[in-house]
CSV table of C-alpha atoms and ligand atoms in Angstrom, one decimal:
chain,number,residue,atom,x,y,z
A,18,MET,CA,-13.7,-21.7,56.3
A,19,GLU,CA,-13.3,-23.5,53.0
A,20,VAL,CA,-16.0,-26.0,53.9
A,21,SER,CA,-18.3,-23.2,54.8
A,22,ALA,CA,-17.5,-21.3,51.6
A,23,GLY,CA,-18.2,-24.4,49.6
A,24,PHE,CA,-21.5,-24.9,51.4
A,25,GLN,CA,-22.4,-21.3,50.6
A,26,VAL,CA,-21.7,-21.8,46.9
A,27,VAL,CA,-23.8,-25.0,46.8
A,28,SER,CA,-26.6,-23.2,48.7
A,29,LEU,CA,-26.5,-20.4,46.2
A,30,LEU,CA,-26.6,-22.8,43.3
A,31,LEU,CA,-29.5,-24.6,44.8
A,32,PHE,CA,-31.2,-21.3,45.5
A,33,CYS,CA,-30.7,-20.3,41.8
A,34,PHE,CA,-32.0,-23.7,40.7
A,35,ALA,CA,-35.0,-23.4,43.0
A,36,ALA,CA,-35.7,-19.8,41.8
A,37,THR,CA,-35.9,-21.0,38.2
A,38,SER,CA,-37.9,-24.1,38.9
A,39,HIS,CA,-41.0,-22.1,40.0
A,40,GLY,CA,-42.4,-19.1,38.2
A,41,VAL,CA,-45.4,-17.8,36.3
A,42,TYR,CA,-47.5,-20.1,34.1
A,43,PHE,CA,-49.3,-18.7,31.1
A,44,SER,CA,-52.4,-20.7,32.0
A,45,SER,CA,-52.6,-18.8,35.3
A,46,LEU,CA,-52.9,-15.4,33.6
A,47,LYS,CA,-56.3,-13.7,33.0
A,48,GLU,CA,-56.9,-12.2,29.6
A,49,THR,CA,-57.9,-8.7,30.8
A,50,LEU,CA,-56.3,-6.7,28.0
A,51,GLU,CA,-57.7,-5.9,24.7
A,52,VAL,CA,-55.1,-5.8,21.9
A,53,ILE,CA,-55.6,-4.7,18.3
A,54,ALA,CA,-52.9,-4.7,15.6
A,55,SER,CA,-53.2,-3.1,12.3
A,56,PRO,CA,-52.4,-6.0,10.0
A,57,THR,CA,-55.5,-7.8,8.6
A,58,ASN,CA,-55.9,-11.6,8.6
A,59,GLY,CA,-53.4,-13.1,6.2
A,60,GLN,CA,-51.7,-9.8,5.3
A,61,VAL,CA,-48.0,-10.1,4.3
A,62,LEU,CA,-45.7,-7.4,5.8
A,63,LYS,CA,-42.2,-6.8,4.6
A,64,ALA,CA,-39.5,-6.8,7.2
A,65,GLY,CA,-37.6,-3.6,7.4
A,66,GLU,CA,-40.3,-1.7,5.6
A,67,ASP,CA,-43.9,-2.2,6.7
A,68,ASN,CA,-45.4,-0.9,10.0
A,69,ILE,CA,-47.6,-2.5,12.6
A,70,THR,CA,-49.7,-0.2,14.8
A,71,VAL,CA,-50.7,-1.9,18.0
A,72,THR,CA,-53.3,-0.4,20.4
A,73,TRP,CA,-54.1,-1.9,23.8
A,74,GLY,CA,-56.1,-1.2,26.9
A,75,PHE,CA,-57.9,-2.7,29.9
A,76,ASN,CA,-61.1,-4.7,29.0
A,77,GLN,CA,-63.6,-2.6,30.9
A,78,THR,CA,-66.0,-5.5,31.2
A,79,TRP,CA,-63.7,-6.8,34.0
A,80,PRO,CA,-64.4,-5.4,37.5
A,81,ALA,CA,-62.7,-2.0,38.1
A,82,GLY,CA,-59.6,-2.5,40.2
A,83,THR,CA,-58.6,-5.8,38.6
A,84,ASP,CA,-55.7,-3.9,37.0
A,85,SER,CA,-54.6,-2.2,40.3
A,86,ASP,CA,-51.3,-4.1,40.4
A,87,TYR,CA,-50.4,-3.7,36.7
A,88,LYS,CA,-47.2,-1.6,36.5
A,89,THR,CA,-45.8,-2.2,33.0
A,90,ILE,CA,-46.9,-3.5,29.7
A,91,LYS,CA,-44.7,-5.5,27.2
A,92,VAL,CA,-46.0,-5.9,23.7
A,93,LYS,CA,-44.5,-8.8,21.7
A,94,LEU,CA,-44.6,-10.4,18.3
A,95,CYS,CA,-45.4,-14.1,18.6
A,96,TYR,CA,-45.1,-17.1,16.4
A,97,ALA,CA,-48.4,-18.7,15.2
A,98,PRO,CA,-48.4,-22.6,15.7
A,99,ILE,CA,-47.8,-23.1,12.0
A,100,SER,CA,-44.4,-21.4,12.3
A,101,GLN,CA,-43.5,-23.3,15.4
A,102,LYS,CA,-43.8,-26.8,13.9
A,103,ASP,CA,-40.5,-28.7,14.0
A,104,ARG,CA,-38.8,-25.7,15.5
A,105,LYS,CA,-37.9,-26.4,19.2
A,106,TRP,CA,-36.4,-22.9,19.6
A,107,ARG,CA,-39.9,-21.4,19.1
A,108,LYS,CA,-41.7,-23.8,21.3
A,109,THR,CA,-44.6,-22.8,23.4
A,110,GLU,CA,-44.2,-23.7,27.1
A,111,ASP,CA,-46.7,-22.9,29.8
A,112,HIS,CA,-43.8,-21.9,32.1
A,113,LEU,CA,-43.3,-18.4,30.8
A,114,LYS,CA,-39.5,-18.3,31.5
A,115,LYS,CA,-39.1,-21.2,29.1
A,116,ASP,CA,-41.7,-20.0,26.6
A,117,LYS,CA,-40.3,-19.1,23.2
A,118,THR,CA,-43.5,-18.1,21.4
A,119,CYS,CA,-43.1,-14.4,21.8
A,120,SER,CA,-39.3,-13.8,21.4
A,121,HIS,CA,-39.6,-10.5,19.5
A,122,LYS,CA,-40.2,-7.4,21.6
A,123,ILE,CA,-42.3,-4.6,20.0
A,124,VAL,CA,-42.4,-2.1,22.9
A,125,ALA,CA,-42.5,-1.8,26.7
A,126,ARG,CA,-44.4,0.9,28.4
A,127,PRO,CA,-45.7,1.9,31.8
A,128,TYR,CA,-49.3,0.5,32.3
A,129,ALA,CA,-52.2,2.7,31.3
A,130,ALA,CA,-55.8,1.4,31.2
A,131,SER,CA,-56.5,3.1,27.8
A,132,ASN,CA,-55.3,5.2,24.9
A,133,ASN,CA,-52.2,3.1,24.3
A,134,SER,CA,-50.9,2.9,20.8
A,135,PHE,CA,-47.5,2.2,19.2
A,136,THR,CA,-46.4,2.0,15.6
A,137,TRP,CA,-43.5,-0.3,15.0
A,138,THR,CA,-41.6,-0.9,11.7
A,139,VAL,CA,-41.0,-4.6,11.4
A,140,GLU,CA,-37.4,-5.1,12.2
A,141,ARG,CA,-35.0,-6.3,9.5
A,142,ASP,CA,-34.0,-9.4,11.5
A,143,ILE,CA,-37.5,-10.7,11.9
A,144,PRO,CA,-37.7,-14.1,10.1
A,145,SER,CA,-40.3,-15.0,7.6
A,146,ALA,CA,-43.2,-16.6,9.6
A,147,THR,CA,-46.8,-16.3,10.6
A,148,TYR,CA,-47.4,-14.1,13.7
A,149,PHE,CA,-49.8,-12.5,16.1
A,150,VAL,CA,-49.3,-9.8,18.8
A,151,ARG,CA,-49.6,-10.4,22.5
A,152,ALA,CA,-49.3,-7.9,25.4
A,153,PHE,CA,-48.3,-8.9,29.0
A,154,ALA,CA,-49.1,-6.8,32.1
A,155,PHE,CA,-46.4,-7.0,34.8
A,156,ASN,CA,-46.7,-6.2,38.5
A,157,ALA,CA,-44.1,-4.3,40.6
A,158,GLN,CA,-42.1,-7.5,41.1
A,159,GLU,CA,-41.8,-7.8,37.3
A,160,GLU,CA,-44.0,-10.9,37.2
A,161,GLU,CA,-46.6,-11.4,34.5
A,162,VAL,CA,-50.1,-10.9,35.9
A,163,ALA,CA,-52.3,-10.6,32.8
A,164,TYR,CA,-52.2,-10.6,29.0
A,165,GLY,CA,-54.2,-9.8,25.9
A,166,GLN,CA,-53.6,-10.9,22.3
A,167,THR,CA,-54.8,-10.2,18.7
A,168,THR,CA,-55.8,-13.9,18.1
A,169,ASP,CA,-58.1,-16.4,19.8
A,170,ALA,CA,-57.1,-18.9,22.4
A,171,HIS,CA,-56.2,-21.5,19.7
A,172,LYS,CA,-54.1,-18.9,17.9
A,173,SER,CA,-55.9,-19.6,14.7
A,174,THR,CA,-57.6,-16.3,13.8
A,175,ASN,CA,-56.4,-13.0,12.7
A,176,LEU,CA,-52.8,-14.0,11.9
A,177,PHE,CA,-50.4,-12.1,9.6
A,178,LYS,CA,-47.2,-12.9,7.9
A,179,VAL,CA,-43.8,-11.3,7.7
A,180,GLN,CA,-41.6,-11.7,4.7
A,181,ALA,CA,-37.9,-11.4,5.6
A,182,ILE,CA,-35.5,-9.6,3.4
A,183,THR,CA,-33.8,-12.7,2.0
A,184,GLY,CA,-32.2,-11.1,-1.0
A,185,ARG,CA,-30.2,-8.9,1.3
A,186,HIS,CA,-29.3,-11.8,3.5
A,187,VAL,CA,-27.9,-13.7,0.6
A,188,SER,CA,-25.6,-10.7,-0.2
A,189,LEU,CA,-24.6,-10.5,3.4
A,190,ASP,CA,-23.8,-14.2,3.3
A,191,ILE,CA,-21.5,-13.7,0.3
A,192,ALA,CA,-19.9,-10.6,1.9
A,193,SER,CA,-19.3,-12.6,5.1
A,194,VAL,CA,-17.7,-15.5,3.2
A,195,CYS,CA,-15.5,-13.2,1.3
A,196,PHE,CA,-14.6,-11.2,4.4
A,197,SER,CA,-13.7,-14.4,6.2
A,198,ALA,CA,-11.7,-15.9,3.4
A,199,PHE,CA,-9.9,-12.6,3.0
A,200,SER,CA,-8.8,-12.4,6.6
A,201,VAL,CA,-7.7,-16.1,6.6
A,202,VAL,CA,-5.6,-15.4,3.6
A,203,THR,CA,-4.2,-12.2,5.1
A,204,LEU,CA,-3.4,-14.0,8.3
A,205,ALA,CA,-1.6,-16.8,6.4
A,206,GLY,CA,0.3,-14.2,4.3
A,207,PHE,CA,1.3,-12.3,7.4
A,208,PHE,CA,2.6,-15.4,9.2
A,209,TYR,CA,4.5,-16.3,6.0
A,210,LYS,CA,6.2,-12.9,6.0
A,211,GLU,CA,6.9,-13.0,9.7
A,212,LYS,CA,8.3,-16.5,9.4
A,213,ARG,CA,10.7,-15.4,6.7
A,214,ASN,CA,12.1,-12.8,9.1
A,215,SER,CA,12.6,-15.3,11.8
A,216,ASP,CA,15.8,-17.4,12.2
A,217,ASP,CA,14.8,-21.0,11.7
A,218,ASN,CA,12.6,-21.9,8.9
A,219,LYS,CA,13.8,-24.8,7.0
A,220,LYS,CA,10.4,-25.7,5.4
A,221,ILE,CA,9.8,-22.2,4.0
A,222,SER,CA,13.3,-21.9,2.7
A,223,THR,CA,13.0,-25.3,1.1
A,224,VAL,CA,9.8,-24.3,-0.6
A,225,ILE,CA,11.3,-21.0,-1.7
A,226,GLY,CA,14.4,-22.8,-3.0
A,227,TYR,CA,12.2,-25.2,-4.9
A,228,LEU,CA,10.1,-22.3,-6.4
A,229,ASP,CA,13.3,-20.5,-7.3
A,230,SER,CA,14.7,-23.4,-9.1
A,231,ILE,CA,11.5,-23.6,-11.1
A,232,ALA,CA,11.4,-19.9,-11.8
A,233,ALA,CA,15.0,-19.3,-12.6
A,234,THR,CA,16.0,-19.9,-16.2
A,235,SER,CA,19.2,-21.8,-16.6
A,236,HIS,CA,20.9,-18.8,-18.4
A,237,GLY,CA,21.2,-15.2,-17.3
A,238,VAL,CA,23.6,-12.6,-16.1
A,239,SER,CA,26.2,-13.5,-13.5
A,240,PHE,CA,27.2,-10.9,-10.9
A,241,SER,CA,30.9,-11.8,-11.4
A,242,SER,CA,30.7,-10.7,-15.0
A,243,LEU,CA,29.7,-7.1,-14.1
A,244,LYS,CA,32.1,-4.2,-13.9
A,245,GLU,CA,32.1,-2.0,-10.9
A,246,THR,CA,31.8,1.3,-12.7
A,247,LEU,CA,29.4,3.1,-10.4
A,248,GLU,CA,30.3,5.1,-7.3
A,249,VAL,CA,27.6,4.8,-4.7
A,250,ILE,CA,27.4,6.6,-1.4
A,251,ALA,CA,24.6,6.2,1.2
A,252,SER,CA,24.1,8.5,4.2
A,253,PRO,CA,24.2,6.0,7.1
A,254,THR,CA,27.6,5.8,8.7
A,255,ASN,CA,29.3,2.5,9.5
A,256,GLY,CA,27.4,0.6,12.3
A,257,GLN,CA,24.5,3.2,12.4
A,258,VAL,CA,21.2,1.8,13.4
A,259,LEU,CA,18.1,3.0,11.5
A,260,LYS,CA,14.5,2.6,12.5
A,261,ALA,CA,12.2,1.1,9.9
A,262,GLY,CA,9.3,3.3,9.0
A,263,GLU,CA,11.1,6.4,10.4
A,264,ASP,CA,14.7,7.0,9.4
A,265,ASN,CA,15.9,8.1,6.0
A,266,ILE,CA,18.7,6.9,3.7
A,267,THR,CA,20.0,9.4,1.1
A,268,VAL,CA,21.8,7.6,-1.7
A,269,THR,CA,23.9,9.4,-4.3
A,270,TRP,CA,25.4,7.6,-7.3
A,271,ARG,CA,27.4,8.5,-10.5
A,272,PHE,CA,29.7,7.0,-13.1
A,273,ASN,CA,33.3,6.6,-11.9
A,274,GLN,CA,35.0,9.2,-14.1
A,275,THR,CA,38.4,7.6,-13.9
A,276,LEU,CA,37.1,4.9,-16.3
A,277,SER,CA,37.2,5.6,-20.0
A,278,ALA,CA,34.4,7.7,-21.4
A,279,GLY,CA,31.8,5.7,-23.3
A,280,THR,CA,32.0,2.7,-21.0
A,281,ASP,CA,28.5,3.7,-19.9
A,282,SER,CA,27.1,4.2,-23.4
A,283,ASP,CA,24.7,1.3,-23.1
A,284,TYR,CA,23.5,2.1,-19.6
A,285,LYS,CA,19.7,2.9,-19.8
A,286,THR,CA,18.4,2.5,-16.3
A,287,ILE,CA,19.6,2.4,-12.7
A,288,LYS,CA,18.1,0.3,-9.9
A,289,VAL,CA,19.2,1.1,-6.4
A,290,LYS,CA,18.7,-1.7,-3.8
A,291,LEU,CA,19.1,-2.5,-0.1
A,292,CYS,CA,21.2,-5.6,0.3
A,293,TYR,CA,21.8,-8.0,3.2
A,294,ALA,CA,25.3,-8.1,4.6
A,295,PRO,CA,26.8,-11.6,5.0
A,296,ILE,CA,26.2,-11.6,8.7
A,297,SER,CA,22.4,-11.4,8.1
A,298,GLN,CA,22.4,-14.1,5.4
A,299,LYS,CA,23.9,-16.8,7.6
A,300,ASP,CA,21.5,-19.8,7.9
A,301,ARG,CA,18.9,-18.0,5.8
A,302,LYS,CA,18.6,-19.6,2.4
A,303,TRP,CA,16.0,-17.1,1.4
A,304,ARG,CA,18.6,-14.3,1.5
A,305,LYS,CA,21.4,-16.3,-0.1
A,306,THR,CA,23.8,-14.7,-2.5
A,307,GLU,CA,24.0,-16.4,-5.9
A,308,ASP,CA,26.2,-15.4,-8.7
A,309,LEU,CA,23.4,-15.9,-11.2
A,310,LEU,CA,21.5,-12.7,-10.6
A,311,LYS,CA,18.0,-14.1,-11.3
A,312,LYS,CA,18.6,-16.4,-8.3
A,313,ASP,CA,20.4,-13.9,-6.1
A,314,LYS,CA,18.5,-13.0,-3.0
A,315,SER,CA,21.0,-10.5,-1.5
A,316,CYS,CA,19.3,-7.4,-2.7
A,317,THR,CA,15.5,-8.1,-2.4
A,318,HIS,CA,14.5,-4.6,-1.3
A,319,LYS,CA,14.2,-2.0,-4.0
A,320,ILE,CA,15.0,1.6,-3.0
A,321,VAL,CA,14.5,3.4,-6.4
A,322,ALA,CA,14.7,2.9,-10.1
A,323,GLY,CA,15.2,5.6,-12.7
A,324,PRO,CA,16.8,6.5,-16.1
A,325,TYR,CA,20.6,6.4,-16.1
A,326,ALA,CA,22.5,9.6,-15.7
A,327,ALA,CA,26.3,9.8,-15.3
A,328,SER,CA,26.1,12.2,-12.4
A,329,ASN,CA,24.0,14.3,-10.0
A,330,ASN,CA,21.9,11.4,-8.9
A,331,SER,CA,20.4,11.5,-5.4
A,332,PHE,CA,17.4,9.9,-3.7
A,333,THR,CA,16.2,10.0,-0.1
A,334,TRP,CA,14.3,7.0,1.0
A,335,THR,CA,12.4,6.4,4.3
A,336,VAL,CA,13.2,2.8,5.4
A,337,LYS,CA,10.0,0.9,4.7
A,338,ARG,CA,8.0,-0.5,7.6
A,339,ASP,CA,8.3,-4.0,6.3
A,340,ILE,CA,12.1,-4.1,6.2
A,341,PRO,CA,13.3,-6.8,8.6
A,342,SER,CA,15.9,-6.2,11.3
A,343,ALA,CA,19.3,-6.9,9.7
A,344,THR,CA,22.7,-5.5,8.6
A,345,TYR,CA,22.7,-3.9,5.1
A,346,PHE,CA,24.6,-2.1,2.4
A,347,VAL,CA,23.3,-0.3,-0.7
A,348,ARG,CA,24.0,-1.5,-4.3
A,349,ALA,CA,23.1,0.1,-7.6
A,350,TYR,CA,22.8,-1.8,-10.9
A,351,ALA,CA,23.0,-0.3,-14.3
A,352,LEU,CA,20.7,-2.0,-16.9
A,353,ASN,CA,20.9,-1.9,-20.7
A,354,ALA,CA,18.0,-1.5,-23.1
A,355,GLN,CA,17.3,-5.3,-22.8
A,356,GLU,CA,17.0,-4.8,-19.1
A,357,GLU,CA,20.0,-6.9,-18.4
A,358,GLU,CA,22.5,-5.9,-15.7
A,359,VAL,CA,25.7,-4.5,-17.2
A,360,ALA,CA,27.4,-2.8,-14.3
A,361,TYR,CA,27.1,-2.1,-10.6
A,362,GLY,CA,28.4,0.0,-7.7
A,363,GLN,CA,28.0,-0.5,-3.9
A,364,THR,CA,28.6,1.3,-0.6
A,365,THR,CA,30.8,-1.6,0.7
A,366,ASN,CA,33.9,-3.3,-0.4
A,367,ALA,CA,34.0,-6.6,-2.5
A,368,GLN,CA,34.0,-8.7,0.7
A,369,LYS,CA,30.9,-6.7,1.9
A,370,SER,CA,32.7,-6.1,5.2
A,371,THR,CA,33.0,-2.3,5.4
A,372,ASN,CA,30.6,0.5,5.8
A,373,LEU,CA,27.5,-1.6,6.9
A,374,PHE,CA,24.5,-0.2,8.7
A,375,GLU,CA,21.6,-1.8,10.6
A,376,VAL,CA,17.9,-1.6,10.4
A,377,GLN,CA,15.8,-2.1,13.4
A,378,ALA,CA,12.3,-3.4,12.5
A,379,ILE,CA,9.2,-2.2,14.3
A,380,THR,CA,8.6,-5.6,16.0
A,381,GLY,CA,6.2,-4.3,18.7
A,382,ARG,CA,3.9,-3.2,15.9
A,383,HIS,CA,4.2,-6.5,14.2
A,384,ALA,CA,3.1,-8.3,17.4
A,385,SER,CA,0.1,-6.1,17.7
A,386,LEU,CA,-0.7,-6.6,14.0
A,387,ASP,CA,-0.5,-10.3,14.6
A,388,ILE,CA,-3.0,-10.1,17.4
A,389,ALA,CA,-5.3,-7.8,15.4
A,390,SER,CA,-5.1,-10.2,12.5
A,391,ILE,CA,-6.0,-13.2,14.7
A,392,CYS,CA,-8.9,-11.4,16.3
A,393,PHE,CA,-10.1,-10.2,13.0
A,394,SER,CA,-10.0,-13.6,11.5
A,395,ALA,CA,-11.6,-15.3,14.6
A,396,PHE,CA,-14.3,-12.6,14.6
A,397,SER,CA,-15.2,-13.1,11.0
A,398,VAL,CA,-15.3,-16.9,11.3
A,399,VAL,CA,-17.5,-16.6,14.4
A,400,SER,CA,-19.7,-14.0,12.6
A,401,LEU,CA,-20.1,-16.3,9.7
A,402,ALA,CA,-21.0,-19.3,11.9
A,403,GLY,CA,-23.5,-17.1,13.8
A,404,PHE,CA,-25.0,-15.9,10.6
A,405,PHE,CA,-25.5,-19.4,9.1
A,406,TYR,CA,-26.9,-20.5,12.5
A,407,MET,CA,-29.5,-17.7,12.4
A,408,GLU,CA,-30.4,-18.4,8.8
A,409,LYS,CA,-30.8,-22.1,9.7
A,410,ARG,CA,-33.2,-21.3,12.5
A,411,LYS,CA,-35.5,-19.6,10.1
B,3,LIG,C1,-43.5,3.1,8.5
B,3,LIG,O1,-43.2,4.2,9.4
B,3,LIG,C2,-42.1,5.0,9.0
B,3,LIG,C3,-41.9,6.0,10.1
B,3,LIG,O2,-42.9,6.1,11.0
B,3,LIG,C4,-42.4,5.7,7.7
B,3,LIG,O3,-41.3,6.5,7.3
B,3,LIG,C5,-42.7,4.6,6.6
B,3,LIG,O4,-43.1,5.2,5.4
B,3,LIG,C6,-43.8,3.7,7.1
B,3,LIG,N1,-43.9,2.6,6.1
B,3,LIG,C7,-45.0,2.2,5.5
B,3,LIG,C8,-44.9,1.1,4.5
B,3,LIG,O5,-46.1,2.8,5.7
B,4,LIG,C1,-63.6,-8.4,27.3
B,4,LIG,O1,-63.8,-9.4,28.3
B,4,LIG,C2,-65.0,-10.1,28.2
B,4,LIG,C3,-65.1,-11.0,29.4
B,4,LIG,O2,-64.0,-11.8,29.5
B,4,LIG,C4,-65.0,-10.9,26.9
B,4,LIG,O3,-66.2,-11.6,26.7
B,4,LIG,C5,-64.8,-9.9,25.7
B,4,LIG,O4,-64.7,-10.6,24.5
B,4,LIG,C6,-63.6,-9.1,25.9
B,4,LIG,N1,-63.5,-8.0,24.9
B,4,LIG,C7,-62.5,-8.0,24.0
B,4,LIG,C8,-62.6,-6.9,23.0
B,4,LIG,O5,-61.5,-8.7,24.1
B,5,LIG,C1,-58.0,9.0,25.9
B,5,LIG,O1,-58.0,10.0,24.9
B,5,LIG,C2,-59.1,10.8,24.7
B,5,LIG,C3,-59.0,11.7,23.5
B,5,LIG,O2,-57.8,11.5,22.8
B,5,LIG,C4,-59.4,11.6,26.0
B,5,LIG,O3,-60.6,12.3,25.9
B,5,LIG,C5,-59.4,10.6,27.2
B,5,LIG,O4,-59.5,11.4,28.4
B,5,LIG,C6,-58.2,9.7,27.3
B,5,LIG,N1,-58.4,8.7,28.3
B,5,LIG,C7,-57.4,8.5,29.2
B,5,LIG,C8,-57.8,7.5,30.3
B,5,LIG,O5,-56.3,9.0,29.2
B,6,LIG,C1,12.6,11.4,6.7
B,6,LIG,O1,12.0,12.1,5.6
B,6,LIG,C2,10.6,12.5,5.7
B,6,LIG,C3,10.1,13.1,4.4
B,6,LIG,O2,11.2,13.4,3.6
B,6,LIG,C4,10.6,13.5,6.9
B,6,LIG,O3,9.2,13.8,7.1
B,6,LIG,C5,11.1,12.8,8.1
B,6,LIG,O4,11.2,13.7,9.2
B,6,LIG,C6,12.5,12.2,7.9
B,6,LIG,N1,12.9,11.4,9.1
B,6,LIG,C7,14.0,11.7,9.8
B,6,LIG,C8,14.2,10.8,11.0
B,6,LIG,O5,14.8,12.6,9.5
B,7,LIG,C1,36.9,4.4,-9.6
B,7,LIG,O1,37.5,3.4,-10.4
B,7,LIG,C2,38.9,3.2,-10.1
B,7,LIG,C3,39.4,2.2,-11.1
B,7,LIG,O2,38.7,1.0,-11.1
B,7,LIG,C4,39.1,2.8,-8.6
B,7,LIG,O3,40.5,2.6,-8.3
B,7,LIG,C5,38.5,3.8,-7.7
B,7,LIG,O4,38.5,3.3,-6.4
B,7,LIG,C6,37.0,4.1,-8.1
B,7,LIG,N1,36.5,5.1,-7.3
B,7,LIG,C7,35.5,5.0,-6.5
B,7,LIG,C8,35.1,6.2,-5.7
B,7,LIG,O5,34.9,3.9,-6.4
B,8,LIG,C1,25.3,18.6,-11.9
B,8,LIG,O1,24.8,19.7,-11.0
B,8,LIG,C2,25.6,20.8,-11.1
B,8,LIG,C3,25.1,21.9,-10.1
B,8,LIG,O2,24.1,21.3,-9.3
B,8,LIG,C4,25.6,21.4,-12.6
B,8,LIG,O3,26.5,22.5,-12.6
B,8,LIG,C5,26.1,20.3,-13.5
B,8,LIG,O4,25.9,20.7,-14.8
B,8,LIG,C6,25.2,19.0,-13.3
B,8,LIG,N1,25.7,17.9,-14.2
B,8,LIG,C7,24.9,17.2,-14.9
B,8,LIG,C8,25.6,16.1,-15.7
B,8,LIG,O5,23.7,17.3,-14.9
C-alpha cells in the first residue's frame, strides 16, 4: 500500500511538472484584437489619480469566425522594455506562464467583438515605469488564443508613464518603522513585567537592585522611625481571595484617637498602598522590605492618595488588572508638607502575619496578550520587510 501511495505521489508530482513544462507561447498567438488606450505617447499619469480608458474589439480585416472560440478578454498593463532592464522580476518570456511583462490586471470581461470600453483609475500600488496596454483573448479552456496591444511589435511606440505616489510611500515607510519599533518595545516591556511576576529571575532582580542602589540617596526616612498612629481597615477578610480586575477593596482609615491630640498636626497627605506579605516576598528581591523607605519594595502598588483628615476616610478600589497573584495587606502612610513619611497604619500586625488576603491575577488573559503581542510584532516586522522589498523592486 505504502509503495503504491508513494508511487501515486511521485506520478502526481511528475504530472504537475509536465503540466507546467508545456503551455501557450506568446509567439504562437495571432494579433487579432485592436486595442486603444487613452494616454498619448509619452504622457505621464499619476498613480491613484489619473484614468486610462481602454477600448478593444476584433480586427474586422481578419476572416469572420476567427474569433469563434474567444470566451473571455483580459486587459493588462505591461512594462515597456526600458522599464524591464535589469529587473528579472519583470522579464518577458515567450512562455506565457513565466512571462512577467503584464503583471498588472486592468479588467477581465466576457468576449465581445466590438463596443468594449473600460475606464480604470491607475491603482495606487502601480510602480513608476513606462507602460503599454495589452489584451488577451482566452478560449473555454482558459488558454490564451489571441492578443492585441497599444504598441507595435517592438514595443517602442505609443508608450506612457506612470508616476507612483512616492511621497505617500515615504510616510508609510516611516509609519511602518515606528509601528514596528513600538511593538518590539511593547513586547519587551511586557515580558519584563511578566518576568517580574515569575518566581526565578535573578538577572532582573540584579539589575533592579543595581538601579535601586543608584537611585536611592544615602539618607531618607526609615520605616522603623515612624509611629503607628493610623487605624486602617480593609474590607477583605483574612485569607479571602480577590480577583484582579474585578473585585473591590474598601479601605477606611483614621487617626487613632487614643493618642494625644495634636500628634497629627503636621500630617498633610495620606497615601494608601497595597503591600506584599512576607510569604510573597520570599526569593523575590524586587519585592524586598527595606527599612530605608526609598529602597523599600513592600508597598509598590498605590491604592489612593489624598489630603489628610483625622476621620471619615474611605475609598473603594477595584483591584487593578496588572496586580500580580500574591498575598497582601494594606498600609497607609501620613506625609508632612515636605512629603516625608511621618506616620503609618496597616491592616496587619507588626509581624505582617495576621489579616492577609490574596489576589488572583488574570493569567489567562496575560497569556493571550502575550500571543497577541508576539503576533502583532511579527506581523509588523514582516509588513516592514515586505514593504521594503516592494519598494526595492521598483
Ligand atoms: C478618474 O475617474 C474617477 C471616477 O470615474 C473620477 O472621479 C476622477 O475625477 C477621474 N480622474 C481624472 C484625473 O480625470
Ligand atoms: C488589423 O489587422 C490587419 C491585418 O493583420 C492589420 O494590417 C491592421 O493594421 C490591423 N488594424 C489595427 C487597427 O490593428
Ligand atoms: C455598438 O454600439 C453601437 C451604438 O452604441 C450600436 O449601434 C451597435 O449595434 C453596437 N454593436 C454591437 C456589436 O454591439
Ligand atoms: C466593584 O466596584 C465597581 C464600581 O464601583 C462595580 O461596578 C463592581 O460591580 C464591583 N465589583 C464587585 C465584585 O463587587
Ligand atoms: C491605638 O493606639 C493604641 C496605643 O498605641 C493601641 O493600643 C491601639 O491598639 C490602637 N488602636 C488601633 C485600632 O489600632
Ligand atoms: C464624620 O461623619 C459623621 C457622619 O457621617 C459626621 O457627623 C462627623 O462630623 C464627621 N466627622 C468629620 C471629622 O468630618
